[in-house]
PDB file of N, CA and C in Angstrom:
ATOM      1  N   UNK A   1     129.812 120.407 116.958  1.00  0.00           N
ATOM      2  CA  UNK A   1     129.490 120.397 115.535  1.00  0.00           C
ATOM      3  C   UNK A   1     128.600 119.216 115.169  1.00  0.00           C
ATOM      4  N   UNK A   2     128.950 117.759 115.947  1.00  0.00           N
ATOM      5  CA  UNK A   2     128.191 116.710 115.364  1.00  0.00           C
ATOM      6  C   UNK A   2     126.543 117.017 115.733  1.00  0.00           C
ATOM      7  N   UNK A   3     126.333 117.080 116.810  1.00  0.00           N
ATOM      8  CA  UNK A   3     124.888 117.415 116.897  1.00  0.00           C
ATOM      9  C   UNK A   3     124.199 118.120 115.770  1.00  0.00           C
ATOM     10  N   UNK A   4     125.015 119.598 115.620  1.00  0.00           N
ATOM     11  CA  UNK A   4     124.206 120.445 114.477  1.00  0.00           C
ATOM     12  C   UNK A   4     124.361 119.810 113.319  1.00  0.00           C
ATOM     13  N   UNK A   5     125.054 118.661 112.826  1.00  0.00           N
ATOM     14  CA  UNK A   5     124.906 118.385 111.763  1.00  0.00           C
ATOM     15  C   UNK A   5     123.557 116.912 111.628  1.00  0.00           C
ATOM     16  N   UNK A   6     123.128 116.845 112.679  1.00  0.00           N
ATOM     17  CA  UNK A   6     122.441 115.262 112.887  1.00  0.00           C
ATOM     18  C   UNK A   6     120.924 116.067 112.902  1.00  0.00           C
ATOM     19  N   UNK A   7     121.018 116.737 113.713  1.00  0.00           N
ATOM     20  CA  UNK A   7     119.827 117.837 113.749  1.00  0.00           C
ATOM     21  C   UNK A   7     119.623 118.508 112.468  1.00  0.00           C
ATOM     22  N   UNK A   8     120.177 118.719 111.740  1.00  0.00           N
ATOM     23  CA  UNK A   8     120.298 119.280 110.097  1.00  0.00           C
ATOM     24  C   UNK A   8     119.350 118.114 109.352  1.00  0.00           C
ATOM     25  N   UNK A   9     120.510 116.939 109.203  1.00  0.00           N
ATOM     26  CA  UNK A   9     119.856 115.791 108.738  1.00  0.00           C
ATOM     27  C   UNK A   9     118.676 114.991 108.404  1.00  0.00           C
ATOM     28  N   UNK A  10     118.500 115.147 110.266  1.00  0.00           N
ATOM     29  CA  UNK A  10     116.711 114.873 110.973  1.00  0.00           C
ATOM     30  C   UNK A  10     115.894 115.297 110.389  1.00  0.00           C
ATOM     31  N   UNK A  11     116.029 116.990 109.698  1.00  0.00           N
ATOM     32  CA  UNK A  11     115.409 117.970 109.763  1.00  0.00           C
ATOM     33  C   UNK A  11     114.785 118.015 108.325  1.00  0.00           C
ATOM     34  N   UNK A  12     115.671 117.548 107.658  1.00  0.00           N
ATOM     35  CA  UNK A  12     115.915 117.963 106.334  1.00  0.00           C
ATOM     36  C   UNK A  12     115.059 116.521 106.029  1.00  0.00           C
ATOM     37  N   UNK A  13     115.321 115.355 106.454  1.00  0.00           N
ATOM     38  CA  UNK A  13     114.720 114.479 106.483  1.00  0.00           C
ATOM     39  C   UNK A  13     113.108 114.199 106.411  1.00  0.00           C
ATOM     40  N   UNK A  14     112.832 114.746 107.541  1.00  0.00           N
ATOM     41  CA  UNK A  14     111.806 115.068 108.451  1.00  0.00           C
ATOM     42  C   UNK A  14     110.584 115.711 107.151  1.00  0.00           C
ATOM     43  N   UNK A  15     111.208 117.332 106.337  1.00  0.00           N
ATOM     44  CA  UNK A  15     110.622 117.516 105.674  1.00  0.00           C
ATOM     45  C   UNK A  15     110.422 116.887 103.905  1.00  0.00           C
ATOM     46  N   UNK A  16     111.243 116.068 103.805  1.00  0.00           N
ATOM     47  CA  UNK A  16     111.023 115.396 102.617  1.00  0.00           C
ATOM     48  C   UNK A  16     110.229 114.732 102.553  1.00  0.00           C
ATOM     49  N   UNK A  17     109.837 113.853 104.085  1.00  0.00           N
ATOM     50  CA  UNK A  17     108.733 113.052 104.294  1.00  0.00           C
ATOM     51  C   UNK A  17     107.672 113.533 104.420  1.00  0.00           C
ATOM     52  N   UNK A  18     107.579 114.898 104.724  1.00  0.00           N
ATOM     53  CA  UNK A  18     106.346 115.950 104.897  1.00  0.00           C
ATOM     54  C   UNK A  18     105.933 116.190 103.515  1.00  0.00           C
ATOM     55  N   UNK A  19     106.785 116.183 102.307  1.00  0.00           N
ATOM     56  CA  UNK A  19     106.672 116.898 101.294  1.00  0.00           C
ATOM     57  C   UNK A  19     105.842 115.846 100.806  1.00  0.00           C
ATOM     58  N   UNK A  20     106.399 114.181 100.504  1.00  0.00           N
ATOM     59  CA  UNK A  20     105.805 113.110  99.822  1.00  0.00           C
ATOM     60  C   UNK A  20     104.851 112.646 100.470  1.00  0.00           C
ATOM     61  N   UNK A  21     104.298 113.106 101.709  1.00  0.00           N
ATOM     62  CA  UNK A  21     103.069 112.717 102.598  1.00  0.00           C
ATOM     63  C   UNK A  21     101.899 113.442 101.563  1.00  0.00           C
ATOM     64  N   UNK A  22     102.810 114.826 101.665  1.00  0.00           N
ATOM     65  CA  UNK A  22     101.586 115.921 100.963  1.00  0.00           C
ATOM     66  C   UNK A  22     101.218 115.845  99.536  1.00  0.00           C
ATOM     67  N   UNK A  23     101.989 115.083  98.748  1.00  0.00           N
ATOM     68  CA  UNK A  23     101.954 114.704  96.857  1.00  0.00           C
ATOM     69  C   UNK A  23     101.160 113.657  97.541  1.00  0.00           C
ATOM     70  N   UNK A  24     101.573 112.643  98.137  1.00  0.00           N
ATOM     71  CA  UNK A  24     100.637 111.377  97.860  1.00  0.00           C
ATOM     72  C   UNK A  24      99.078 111.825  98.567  1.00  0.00           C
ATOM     73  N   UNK A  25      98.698 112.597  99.166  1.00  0.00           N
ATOM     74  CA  UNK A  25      97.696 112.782  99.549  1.00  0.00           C
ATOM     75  C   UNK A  25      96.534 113.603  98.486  1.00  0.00           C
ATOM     76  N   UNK A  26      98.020 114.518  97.714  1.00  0.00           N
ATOM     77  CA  UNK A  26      97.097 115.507  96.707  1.00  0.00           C
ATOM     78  C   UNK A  26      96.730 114.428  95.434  1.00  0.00           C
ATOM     79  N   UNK A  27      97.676 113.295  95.131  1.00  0.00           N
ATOM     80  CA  UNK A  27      97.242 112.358  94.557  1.00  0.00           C
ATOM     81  C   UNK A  27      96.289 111.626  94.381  1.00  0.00           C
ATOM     82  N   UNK A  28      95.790 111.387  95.838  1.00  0.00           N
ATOM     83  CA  UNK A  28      94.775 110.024  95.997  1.00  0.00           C
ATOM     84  C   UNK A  28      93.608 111.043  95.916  1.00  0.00           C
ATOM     85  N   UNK A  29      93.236 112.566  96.572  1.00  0.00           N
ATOM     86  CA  UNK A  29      92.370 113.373  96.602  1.00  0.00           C
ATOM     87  C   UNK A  29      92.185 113.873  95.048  1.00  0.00           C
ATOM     88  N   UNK A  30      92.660 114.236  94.168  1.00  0.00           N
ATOM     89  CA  UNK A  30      92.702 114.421  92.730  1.00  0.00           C
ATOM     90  C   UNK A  30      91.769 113.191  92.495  1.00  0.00           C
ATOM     91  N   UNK A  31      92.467 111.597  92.385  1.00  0.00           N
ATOM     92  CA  UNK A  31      92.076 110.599  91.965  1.00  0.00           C
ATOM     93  C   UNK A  31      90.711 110.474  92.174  1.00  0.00           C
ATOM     94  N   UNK A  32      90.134 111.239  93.511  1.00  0.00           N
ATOM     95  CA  UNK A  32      88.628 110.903  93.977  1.00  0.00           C
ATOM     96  C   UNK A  32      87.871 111.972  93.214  1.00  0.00           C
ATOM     97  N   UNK A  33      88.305 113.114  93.193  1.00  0.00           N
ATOM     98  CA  UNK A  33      87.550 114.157  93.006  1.00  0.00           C
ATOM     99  C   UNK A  33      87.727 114.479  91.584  1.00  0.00           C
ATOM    100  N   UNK A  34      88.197 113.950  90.418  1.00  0.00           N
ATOM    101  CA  UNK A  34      88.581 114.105  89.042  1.00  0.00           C
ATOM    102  C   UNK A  34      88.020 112.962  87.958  1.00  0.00           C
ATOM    103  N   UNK A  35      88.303 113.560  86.599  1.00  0.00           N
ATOM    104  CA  UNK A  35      88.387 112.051  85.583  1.00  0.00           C
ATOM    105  C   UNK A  35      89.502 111.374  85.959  1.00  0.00           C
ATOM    106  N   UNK A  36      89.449 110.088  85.042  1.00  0.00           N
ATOM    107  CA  UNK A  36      90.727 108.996  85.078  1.00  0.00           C
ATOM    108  C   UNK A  36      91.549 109.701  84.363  1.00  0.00           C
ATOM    109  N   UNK A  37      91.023 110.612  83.232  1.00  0.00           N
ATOM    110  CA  UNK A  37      92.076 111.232  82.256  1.00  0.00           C
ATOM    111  C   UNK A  37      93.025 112.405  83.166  1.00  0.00           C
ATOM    112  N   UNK A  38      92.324 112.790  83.674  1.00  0.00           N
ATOM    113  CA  UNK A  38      92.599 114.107  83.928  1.00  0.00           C
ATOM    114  C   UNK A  38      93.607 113.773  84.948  1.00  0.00           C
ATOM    115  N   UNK A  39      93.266 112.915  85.700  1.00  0.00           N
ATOM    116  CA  UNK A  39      93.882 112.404  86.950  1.00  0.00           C
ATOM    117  C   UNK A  39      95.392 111.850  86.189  1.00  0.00           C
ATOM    118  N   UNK A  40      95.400 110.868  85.476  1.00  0.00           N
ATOM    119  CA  UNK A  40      96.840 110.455  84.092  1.00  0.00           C
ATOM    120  C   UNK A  40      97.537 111.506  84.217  1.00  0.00           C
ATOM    121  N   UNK A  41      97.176 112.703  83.753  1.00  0.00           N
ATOM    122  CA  UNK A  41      97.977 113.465  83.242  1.00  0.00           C
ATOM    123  C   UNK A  41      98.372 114.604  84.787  1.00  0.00           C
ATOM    124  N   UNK A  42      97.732 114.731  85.528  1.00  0.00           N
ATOM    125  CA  UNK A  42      98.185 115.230  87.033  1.00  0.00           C
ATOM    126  C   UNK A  42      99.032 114.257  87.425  1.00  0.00           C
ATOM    127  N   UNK A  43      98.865 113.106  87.060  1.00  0.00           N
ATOM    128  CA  UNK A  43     100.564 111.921  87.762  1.00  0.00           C
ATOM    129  C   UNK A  43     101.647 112.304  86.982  1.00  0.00           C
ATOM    130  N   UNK A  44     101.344 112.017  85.298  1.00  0.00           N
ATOM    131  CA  UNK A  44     102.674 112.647  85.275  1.00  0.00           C
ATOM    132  C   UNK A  44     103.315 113.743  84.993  1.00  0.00           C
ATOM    133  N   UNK A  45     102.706 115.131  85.269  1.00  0.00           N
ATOM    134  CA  UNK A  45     103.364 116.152  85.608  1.00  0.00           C
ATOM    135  C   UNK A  45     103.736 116.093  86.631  1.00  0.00           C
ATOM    136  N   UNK A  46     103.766 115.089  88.062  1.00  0.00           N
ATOM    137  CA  UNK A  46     103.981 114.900  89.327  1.00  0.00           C
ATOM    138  C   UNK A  46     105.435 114.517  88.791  1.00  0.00           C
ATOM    139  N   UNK A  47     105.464 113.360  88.137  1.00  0.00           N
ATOM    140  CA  UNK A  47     106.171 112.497  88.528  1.00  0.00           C
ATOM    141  C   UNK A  47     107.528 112.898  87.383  1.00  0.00           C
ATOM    142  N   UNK A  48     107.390 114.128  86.423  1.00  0.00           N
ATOM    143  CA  UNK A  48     107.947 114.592  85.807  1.00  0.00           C
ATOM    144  C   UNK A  48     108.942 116.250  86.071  1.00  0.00           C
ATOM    145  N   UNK A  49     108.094 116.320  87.243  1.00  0.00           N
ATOM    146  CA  UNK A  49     108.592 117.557  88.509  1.00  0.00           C
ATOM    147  C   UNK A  49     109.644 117.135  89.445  1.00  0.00           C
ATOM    148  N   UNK A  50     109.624 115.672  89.720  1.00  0.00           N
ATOM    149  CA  UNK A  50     110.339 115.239  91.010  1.00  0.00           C
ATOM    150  C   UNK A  50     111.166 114.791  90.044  1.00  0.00           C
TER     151      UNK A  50
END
């Protein structure tokens, strides 16, 4: 049982860090490719989602 639960963990882990890799990337790419305004208000619907 302990394994499958460490492997769960890892896993589950693993993709949360995948998830906030992928916001902070759509972040900084928005930031380049947008206004300052526009970009404001894409943070905090981000940061109002999480």
């Amino acid at each position: 049982m302990l394994p499958t639960v460490t492997y769960l963990v890892a896993k589950a882990e693993h993709e949360i860090k995948l998830r906030e890799a992928e916001r902070i990337h759509r972040i900084s790419w928005s930031a380049e490719h947008s206004r300052p305004s526009s970009m404001v208000k894409r943070l905090q619907n981000l940061l109002a989602r999480s």
